[in-house]
């Protein structure tokens, strides 16, 4: 079955430390992969997406992600965490003939300590 | 204009009430979506409209009735809801249903059913 898994429902880092949020997918066909961020009481905002043009994808707010087909992963990183990065992060994907049907991971809550 | 607007922001209704949620976008997008999000969970797709026609209905109960009167507007009519329907209802839009398209989310309507 097609699915996406986020390892760790909660990640805590210190301000200035590396942020690493993990996402693995299971798909028999090439997927399109997305990272969205949701701040408290708000909708979702796209951070970045993989559409097969390049395996290293740069997004907004200093985030980037690398698509690794051999590891079926699309982990999100940021070199230096900022307090304003505290939010819920969702990995999602579309595949095959399911246009418009985003399948979300369970989410990872990122906390940033001063 | 790159935003999706949703009204109302908050809604409290009884189980016998009829109410409607409204979503609007002026980006020229031809695909629009309704999602339901429970606390600490990822969004779950409910409906997809493409060119004002219903394309996907994720087996949503008939007490939820979507309507797309034109390419900019999406409504969700609510009738005889249950307390378990209390959630954040998110609307999104995208240029089309192509797999690589970004979905743009509104801020949501927080619904409480008493």
PDB file of C-alpha atoms in Angstrom:
ATOM      1  CA  UNK A   1       0.000   0.000   0.000  1.00  0.00           C
ATOM      2  CA  UNK A   2       1.122   3.535  -0.682  1.00  0.00           C
ATOM      3  CA  UNK A   3       2.000   5.388   2.504  1.00  0.00           C
ATOM      4  CA  UNK A   4       4.235   7.972   4.090  1.00  0.00           C
ATOM      5  CA  UNK A   5       5.799   7.633   7.522  1.00  0.00           C
ATOM      6  CA  UNK A   6       7.263  10.370   9.685  1.00  0.00           C
ATOM      7  CA  UNK A   7       9.650   9.108  12.340  1.00  0.00           C
ATOM      8  CA  UNK A   8       9.161  10.892  15.618  1.00  0.00           C
ATOM      9  CA  UNK A   9       5.933  12.621  16.540  1.00  0.00           C
ATOM     10  CA  UNK A  10       7.902  15.206  18.489  1.00  0.00           C
ATOM     11  CA  UNK A  11      11.379  16.613  17.943  1.00  0.00           C
ATOM     12  CA  UNK A  12      13.045  19.130  20.239  1.00  0.00           C
ATOM     13  CA  UNK A  13      16.169  21.121  19.318  1.00  0.00           C
ATOM     14  CA  UNK A  14      18.032  24.079  20.746  1.00  0.00           C
ATOM     15  CA  UNK A  15      18.038  27.390  18.942  1.00  0.00           C
ATOM     16  CA  UNK A  16      20.885  27.386  16.435  1.00  0.00           C
ATOM     17  CA  UNK A  17      21.057  23.586  16.235  1.00  0.00           C
ATOM     18  CA  UNK A  18      20.460  21.435  13.183  1.00  0.00           C
ATOM     19  CA  UNK A  19      16.871  20.482  12.432  1.00  0.00           C
ATOM     20  CA  UNK A  20      16.276  17.018  10.956  1.00  0.00           C
ATOM     21  CA  UNK A  21      12.736  15.762  10.395  1.00  0.00           C
ATOM     22  CA  UNK A  22      12.448  12.308   8.866  1.00  0.00           C
ATOM     23  CA  UNK A  23      10.036  11.139   6.184  1.00  0.00           C
ATOM     24  CA  UNK A  24       9.950   7.773   4.426  1.00  0.00           C
ATOM     25  CA  UNK A  25       7.514   6.758   1.733  1.00  0.00           C
ATOM     26  CA  UNK A  26       6.231   3.521   0.301  1.00  0.00           C
ATOM     27  CA  UNK A  27       5.155   3.668  -3.306  1.00  0.00           C
ATOM     28  CA  UNK A  28       5.355   1.345  -6.286  1.00  0.00           C
ATOM     29  CA  UNK A  29       5.403   4.296  -8.665  1.00  0.00           C
ATOM     30  CA  UNK A  30       7.466   7.500  -8.568  1.00  0.00           C
ATOM     31  CA  UNK A  31       5.853   9.846  -6.081  1.00  0.00           C
ATOM     32  CA  UNK A  32       5.672  13.597  -5.833  1.00  0.00           C
ATOM     33  CA  UNK A  33       6.670  14.616  -2.309  1.00  0.00           C
ATOM     34  CA  UNK A  34       5.838  17.699  -0.275  1.00  0.00           C
ATOM     35  CA  UNK A  35       6.687  19.200   3.095  1.00  0.00           C
ATOM     36  CA  UNK A  36       4.073  21.460   4.663  1.00  0.00           C
ATOM     37  CA  UNK A  37       4.269  23.476   7.908  1.00  0.00           C
ATOM     38  CA  UNK A  38       1.334  24.342  10.142  1.00  0.00           C
ATOM     39  CA  UNK A  39       1.617  27.013  12.793  1.00  0.00           C
ATOM     40  CA  UNK A  40      -0.879  26.950  15.693  1.00  0.00           C
ATOM     41  CA  UNK A  41      -4.423  27.813  14.632  1.00  0.00           C
ATOM     42  CA  UNK A  42      -3.434  28.265  11.007  1.00  0.00           C
ATOM     43  CA  UNK A  43      -3.696  26.420   7.728  1.00  0.00           C
ATOM     44  CA  UNK A  44      -0.852  24.585   6.018  1.00  0.00           C
ATOM     45  CA  UNK A  45       1.920  26.320   4.097  1.00  0.00           C
ATOM     46  CA  UNK A  46       4.160  24.638   1.542  1.00  0.00           C
ATOM     47  CA  UNK A  47       7.844  24.544   2.522  1.00  0.00           C
ATOM     48  CA  UNK A  48       9.125  22.677  -0.525  1.00  0.00           C
ATOM     49  CA  UNK A  49       8.302  19.904  -2.967  1.00  0.00           C
ATOM     50  CA  UNK A  50      10.043  17.231  -5.022  1.00  0.00           C
ATOM     51  CA  UNK A  51       8.865  16.854  -8.595  1.00  0.00           C
ATOM     52  CA  UNK A  52      11.801  14.868 -10.053  1.00  0.00           C
ATOM     53  CA  UNK A  53      13.637  17.915 -11.447  1.00  0.00           C
ATOM     54  CA  UNK A  54      16.381  17.785  -8.778  1.00  0.00           C
ATOM     55  CA  UNK A  55      16.974  15.484  -5.826  1.00  0.00           C
ATOM     56  CA  UNK A  56      18.083  18.310  -3.502  1.00  0.00           C
ATOM     57  CA  UNK A  57      15.230  20.735  -3.073  1.00  0.00           C
ATOM     58  CA  UNK A  58      15.510  24.122  -1.423  1.00  0.00           C
ATOM     59  CA  UNK A  59      12.466  25.683   0.170  1.00  0.00           C
ATOM     60  CA  UNK A  60      11.393  28.695   2.137  1.00  0.00           C
ATOM     61  CA  UNK A  61      12.775  29.809   5.514  1.00  0.00           C
ATOM     62  CA  UNK A  62      16.114  28.050   4.965  1.00  0.00           C
ATOM     63  CA  UNK A  63      14.704  24.519   4.778  1.00  0.00           C
ATOM     64  CA  UNK A  64      15.833  21.909   2.286  1.00  0.00           C
ATOM     65  CA  UNK A  65      15.169  18.238   1.620  1.00  0.00           C
ATOM     66  CA  UNK A  66      16.905  15.513  -0.332  1.00  0.00           C
ATOM     67  CA  UNK A  67      15.060  12.818  -2.250  1.00  0.00           C
ATOM     68  CA  UNK A  68      16.855   9.475  -1.897  1.00  0.00           C
ATOM     69  CA  UNK A  69      15.196   6.809  -4.006  1.00  0.00           C
ATOM     70  CA  UNK A  70      17.428   4.022  -2.666  1.00  0.00           C
ATOM     71  CA  UNK A  71      16.335   4.831   0.883  1.00  0.00           C
ATOM     72  CA  UNK A  72      12.776   5.865  -0.050  1.00  0.00           C
ATOM     73  CA  UNK A  73      13.323   8.966   2.043  1.00  0.00           C
ATOM     74  CA  UNK A  74      12.687  12.694   1.834  1.00  0.00           C
ATOM     75  CA  UNK A  75      14.076  14.111   5.070  1.00  0.00           C
ATOM     76  CA  UNK A  76      13.727  17.811   5.883  1.00  0.00           C
ATOM     77  CA  UNK A  77      16.695  19.746   7.252  1.00  0.00           C
ATOM     78  CA  UNK A  78      17.625  23.241   8.341  1.00  0.00           C
ATOM     79  CA  UNK A  79      21.186  24.071   9.450  1.00  0.00           C
ATOM     80  CA  UNK A  80      20.236  26.411  12.285  1.00  0.00           C
ATOM     81  CA  UNK A  81      16.913  26.362  14.118  1.00  0.00           C
ATOM     82  CA  UNK A  82      15.116  29.554  14.998  1.00  0.00           C
ATOM     83  CA  UNK A  83      12.436  30.008  17.645  1.00  0.00           C
ATOM     84  CA  UNK A  84       9.956  30.846  14.895  1.00  0.00           C
ATOM     85  CA  UNK A  85      10.402  27.346  13.397  1.00  0.00           C
ATOM     86  CA  UNK A  86       8.361  25.813  16.217  1.00  0.00           C
ATOM     87  CA  UNK A  87       5.348  24.282  14.460  1.00  0.00           C
ATOM     88  CA  UNK A  88       3.848  21.054  13.155  1.00  0.00           C
ATOM     89  CA  UNK A  89       5.476  19.655  10.024  1.00  0.00           C
ATOM     90  CA  UNK A  90       3.770  17.282   7.609  1.00  0.00           C
ATOM     91  CA  UNK A  91       5.304  15.198   4.859  1.00  0.00           C
ATOM     92  CA  UNK A  92       2.852  14.343   2.079  1.00  0.00           C
ATOM     93  CA  UNK A  93       2.811  12.726  -1.332  1.00  0.00           C
ATOM     94  CA  UNK A  94       0.787  12.178  -4.496  1.00  0.00           C
ATOM     95  CA  UNK A  95       1.301   9.288  -6.859  1.00  0.00           C
ATOM     96  CA  UNK A  96      -0.002   7.440  -9.881  1.00  0.00           C
ATOM     97  CA  UNK A  97      -3.436   8.502 -11.071  1.00  0.00           C
ATOM     98  CA  UNK A  98      -4.388  10.045  -7.744  1.00  0.00           C
ATOM     99  CA  UNK A  99      -4.024  13.640  -8.830  1.00  0.00           C
ATOM    100  CA  UNK A 100      -5.139  16.016  -6.099  1.00  0.00           C
ATOM    101  CA  UNK A 101      -5.147  13.330  -3.429  1.00  0.00           C
ATOM    102  CA  UNK A 102      -2.469  14.315  -0.934  1.00  0.00           C
ATOM    103  CA  UNK A 103      -1.574  11.574   1.513  1.00  0.00           C
ATOM    104  CA  UNK A 104      -0.121  13.013   4.719  1.00  0.00           C
ATOM    105  CA  UNK A 105       2.199  11.546   7.270  1.00  0.00           C
ATOM    106  CA  UNK A 106       1.206  11.734  10.932  1.00  0.00           C
ATOM    107  CA  UNK A 107       3.143  14.927  11.489  1.00  0.00           C
ATOM    108  CA  UNK A 108       6.112  15.930  13.604  1.00  0.00           C
ATOM    109  CA  UNK A 109       5.860  18.675  16.192  1.00  0.00           C
ATOM    110  CA  UNK A 110       9.068  20.695  16.327  1.00  0.00           C
ATOM    111  CA  UNK A 111       9.952  22.501  19.553  1.00  0.00           C
ATOM    112  CA  UNK A 112      12.851  24.976  19.699  1.00  0.00           C
ATOM    113  CA  UNK A 113      14.455  25.673  23.064  1.00  0.00           C
ATOM    114  CA  UNK A 114      16.189  29.010  23.724  1.00  0.00           C
TER     115      UNK A 114
ATOM    116  CA  UNK B   1      -3.848  37.700  -4.583  1.00  0.00           C
ATOM    117  CA  UNK B   2      -2.334  34.403  -3.428  1.00  0.00           C
ATOM    118  CA  UNK B   3      -4.579  33.440  -0.596  1.00  0.00           C
ATOM    119  CA  UNK B   4      -7.494  31.195   0.143  1.00  0.00           C
ATOM    120  CA  UNK B   5     -10.078  32.708   2.461  1.00  0.00           C
ATOM    121  CA  UNK B   6     -12.499  30.805   4.650  1.00  0.00           C
ATOM    122  CA  UNK B   7     -15.525  32.001   6.585  1.00  0.00           C
ATOM    123  CA  UNK B   8     -16.460  31.797   9.324  1.00  0.00           C
ATOM    124  CA  UNK B   9     -13.312  31.345  11.423  1.00  0.00           C
ATOM    125  CA  UNK B  10     -15.259  29.665  14.197  1.00  0.00           C
ATOM    126  CA  UNK B  11     -18.651  27.968  14.221  1.00  0.00           C
ATOM    127  CA  UNK B  12     -20.672  26.405  17.018  1.00  0.00           C
ATOM    128  CA  UNK B  13     -23.751  24.449  16.031  1.00  0.00           C
ATOM    129  CA  UNK B  14     -26.232  22.041  17.498  1.00  0.00           C
ATOM    130  CA  UNK B  15     -26.926  18.626  16.059  1.00  0.00           C
ATOM    131  CA  UNK B  16     -30.179  19.791  14.462  1.00  0.00           C
ATOM    132  CA  UNK B  17     -28.779  22.939  12.852  1.00  0.00           C
ATOM    133  CA  UNK B  18     -27.968  23.586   9.219  1.00  0.00           C
ATOM    134  CA  UNK B  19     -24.927  25.716   8.501  1.00  0.00           C
ATOM    135  CA  UNK B  20     -22.500  26.337   5.648  1.00  0.00           C
ATOM    136  CA  UNK B  21     -18.766  26.885   5.374  1.00  0.00           C
ATOM    137  CA  UNK B  22     -17.461  29.096   2.618  1.00  0.00           C
ATOM    138  CA  UNK B  23     -14.144  29.075   0.799  1.00  0.00           C
ATOM    139  CA  UNK B  24     -12.956  31.527  -1.840  1.00  0.00           C
ATOM    140  CA  UNK B  25      -9.876  31.943  -4.011  1.00  0.00           C
ATOM    141  CA  UNK B  26      -9.030  34.401  -6.769  1.00  0.00           C
ATOM    142  CA  UNK B  27      -5.880  32.768  -8.111  1.00  0.00           C
ATOM    143  CA  UNK B  28      -7.614  31.250 -11.140  1.00  0.00           C
ATOM    144  CA  UNK B  29      -7.203  27.774  -9.712  1.00  0.00           C
ATOM    145  CA  UNK B  30      -9.446  25.082 -11.181  1.00  0.00           C
ATOM    146  CA  UNK B  31      -9.130  22.475  -8.423  1.00  0.00           C
ATOM    147  CA  UNK B  32     -10.501  22.957  -4.906  1.00  0.00           C
ATOM    148  CA  UNK B  33     -10.511  20.692  -1.883  1.00  0.00           C
ATOM    149  CA  UNK B  34     -12.104  20.169   1.520  1.00  0.00           C
ATOM    150  CA  UNK B  35     -10.106  18.546   4.323  1.00  0.00           C
ATOM    151  CA  UNK B  36     -11.025  17.651   7.891  1.00  0.00           C
ATOM    152  CA  UNK B  37      -8.365  17.878  10.588  1.00  0.00           C
ATOM    153  CA  UNK B  38      -8.775  16.585  14.126  1.00  0.00           C
ATOM    154  CA  UNK B  39      -6.497  17.835  16.875  1.00  0.00           C
ATOM    155  CA  UNK B  40      -2.927  16.512  16.676  1.00  0.00           C
ATOM    156  CA  UNK B  41      -3.735  14.628  13.438  1.00  0.00           C
ATOM    157  CA  UNK B  42      -2.944  15.212   9.759  1.00  0.00           C
ATOM    158  CA  UNK B  43      -5.581  16.607   7.401  1.00  0.00           C
ATOM    159  CA  UNK B  44      -7.881  14.022   5.844  1.00  0.00           C
ATOM    160  CA  UNK B  45      -9.200  14.624   2.352  1.00  0.00           C
ATOM    161  CA  UNK B  46     -12.983  14.841   2.072  1.00  0.00           C
ATOM    162  CA  UNK B  47     -13.787  16.156  -1.417  1.00  0.00           C
ATOM    163  CA  UNK B  48     -12.006  17.278  -4.580  1.00  0.00           C
ATOM    164  CA  UNK B  49     -13.555  19.496  -7.224  1.00  0.00           C
ATOM    165  CA  UNK B  50     -11.979  19.932 -10.629  1.00  0.00           C
ATOM    166  CA  UNK B  51     -13.427  22.465 -13.056  1.00  0.00           C
ATOM    167  CA  UNK B  52     -16.436  22.818 -10.773  1.00  0.00           C
ATOM    168  CA  UNK B  53     -17.222  19.100 -10.946  1.00  0.00           C
ATOM    169  CA  UNK B  54     -16.893  16.693  -8.037  1.00  0.00           C
ATOM    170  CA  UNK B  55     -13.936  14.413  -8.784  1.00  0.00           C
ATOM    171  CA  UNK B  56     -13.267  12.679  -5.487  1.00  0.00           C
ATOM    172  CA  UNK B  57     -15.567  11.927  -2.554  1.00  0.00           C
ATOM    173  CA  UNK B  58     -13.705  10.053   0.135  1.00  0.00           C
ATOM    174  CA  UNK B  59     -16.813   8.216   1.364  1.00  0.00           C
ATOM    175  CA  UNK B  60     -17.878  11.210   3.414  1.00  0.00           C
ATOM    176  CA  UNK B  61     -21.248  10.921   5.243  1.00  0.00           C
ATOM    177  CA  UNK B  62     -24.151  12.618   3.485  1.00  0.00           C
ATOM    178  CA  UNK B  63     -24.558  15.081   6.349  1.00  0.00           C
ATOM    179  CA  UNK B  64     -21.676  16.888   4.612  1.00  0.00           C
ATOM    180  CA  UNK B  65     -22.717  18.277   1.231  1.00  0.00           C
ATOM    181  CA  UNK B  66     -20.212  20.139  -0.943  1.00  0.00           C
ATOM    182  CA  UNK B  67     -21.088  22.658  -3.595  1.00  0.00           C
ATOM    183  CA  UNK B  68     -18.965  24.491  -6.159  1.00  0.00           C
ATOM    184  CA  UNK B  69     -21.113  27.274  -7.642  1.00  0.00           C
ATOM    185  CA  UNK B  70     -18.258  28.763  -9.693  1.00  0.00           C
ATOM    186  CA  UNK B  71     -14.515  28.458 -10.185  1.00  0.00           C
ATOM    187  CA  UNK B  72     -13.700  30.770  -7.251  1.00  0.00           C
ATOM    188  CA  UNK B  73     -16.100  29.508  -4.615  1.00  0.00           C
ATOM    189  CA  UNK B  74     -16.484  26.289  -2.682  1.00  0.00           C
ATOM    190  CA  UNK B  75     -19.098  25.661  -0.019  1.00  0.00           C
ATOM    191  CA  UNK B  76     -19.593  22.877   2.487  1.00  0.00           C
ATOM    192  CA  UNK B  77     -23.167  22.508   3.716  1.00  0.00           C
ATOM    193  CA  UNK B  78     -23.586  20.914   7.128  1.00  0.00           C
ATOM    194  CA  UNK B  79     -26.737  19.255   8.441  1.00  0.00           C
ATOM    195  CA  UNK B  80     -27.471  17.001  11.411  1.00  0.00           C
ATOM    196  CA  UNK B  81     -23.833  16.771  12.442  1.00  0.00           C
ATOM    197  CA  UNK B  82     -22.535  14.679  15.309  1.00  0.00           C
ATOM    198  CA  UNK B  83     -20.204  15.806  18.118  1.00  0.00           C
ATOM    199  CA  UNK B  84     -17.422  13.703  16.556  1.00  0.00           C
ATOM    200  CA  UNK B  85     -17.594  15.995  13.511  1.00  0.00           C
ATOM    201  CA  UNK B  86     -16.026  18.757  15.599  1.00  0.00           C
ATOM    202  CA  UNK B  87     -12.735  19.584  13.887  1.00  0.00           C
ATOM    203  CA  UNK B  88     -10.826  22.143  11.844  1.00  0.00           C
ATOM    204  CA  UNK B  89     -12.149  22.207   8.278  1.00  0.00           C
ATOM    205  CA  UNK B  90      -9.551  23.289   5.758  1.00  0.00           C
ATOM    206  CA  UNK B  91     -10.121  24.393   2.212  1.00  0.00           C
ATOM    207  CA  UNK B  92      -7.363  24.309  -0.401  1.00  0.00           C
ATOM    208  CA  UNK B  93      -6.943  25.116  -4.061  1.00  0.00           C
ATOM    209  CA  UNK B  94      -4.426  24.304  -6.788  1.00  0.00           C
ATOM    210  CA  UNK B  95      -4.005  25.292 -10.439  1.00  0.00           C
ATOM    211  CA  UNK B  96      -5.154  21.834 -11.500  1.00  0.00           C
ATOM    212  CA  UNK B  97      -5.245  18.231 -10.224  1.00  0.00           C
ATOM    213  CA  UNK B  98      -1.850  17.412 -11.714  1.00  0.00           C
ATOM    214  CA  UNK B  99       0.309  15.447  -9.290  1.00  0.00           C
ATOM    215  CA  UNK B 100       3.028  18.070  -8.907  1.00  0.00           C
ATOM    216  CA  UNK B 101       0.744  20.999  -8.210  1.00  0.00           C
ATOM    217  CA  UNK B 102       1.019  22.816  -4.902  1.00  0.00           C
ATOM    218  CA  UNK B 103      -2.141  22.984  -2.864  1.00  0.00           C
ATOM    219  CA  UNK B 104      -2.701  26.357  -1.176  1.00  0.00           C
ATOM    220  CA  UNK B 105      -4.545  26.124   2.109  1.00  0.00           C
ATOM    221  CA  UNK B 106      -6.876  28.532   3.828  1.00  0.00           C
ATOM    222  CA  UNK B 107      -6.711  29.188   7.591  1.00  0.00           C
ATOM    223  CA  UNK B 108      -9.634  26.864   8.283  1.00  0.00           C
ATOM    224  CA  UNK B 109     -12.953  26.976  10.076  1.00  0.00           C
ATOM    225  CA  UNK B 110     -12.942  25.553  13.580  1.00  0.00           C
ATOM    226  CA  UNK B 111     -16.249  23.748  14.074  1.00  0.00           C
ATOM    227  CA  UNK B 112     -17.724  22.675  17.384  1.00  0.00           C
ATOM    228  CA  UNK B 113     -20.845  20.493  17.358  1.00  0.00           C
ATOM    229  CA  UNK B 114     -22.790  20.405  20.615  1.00  0.00           C
TER     230      UNK B 114
END
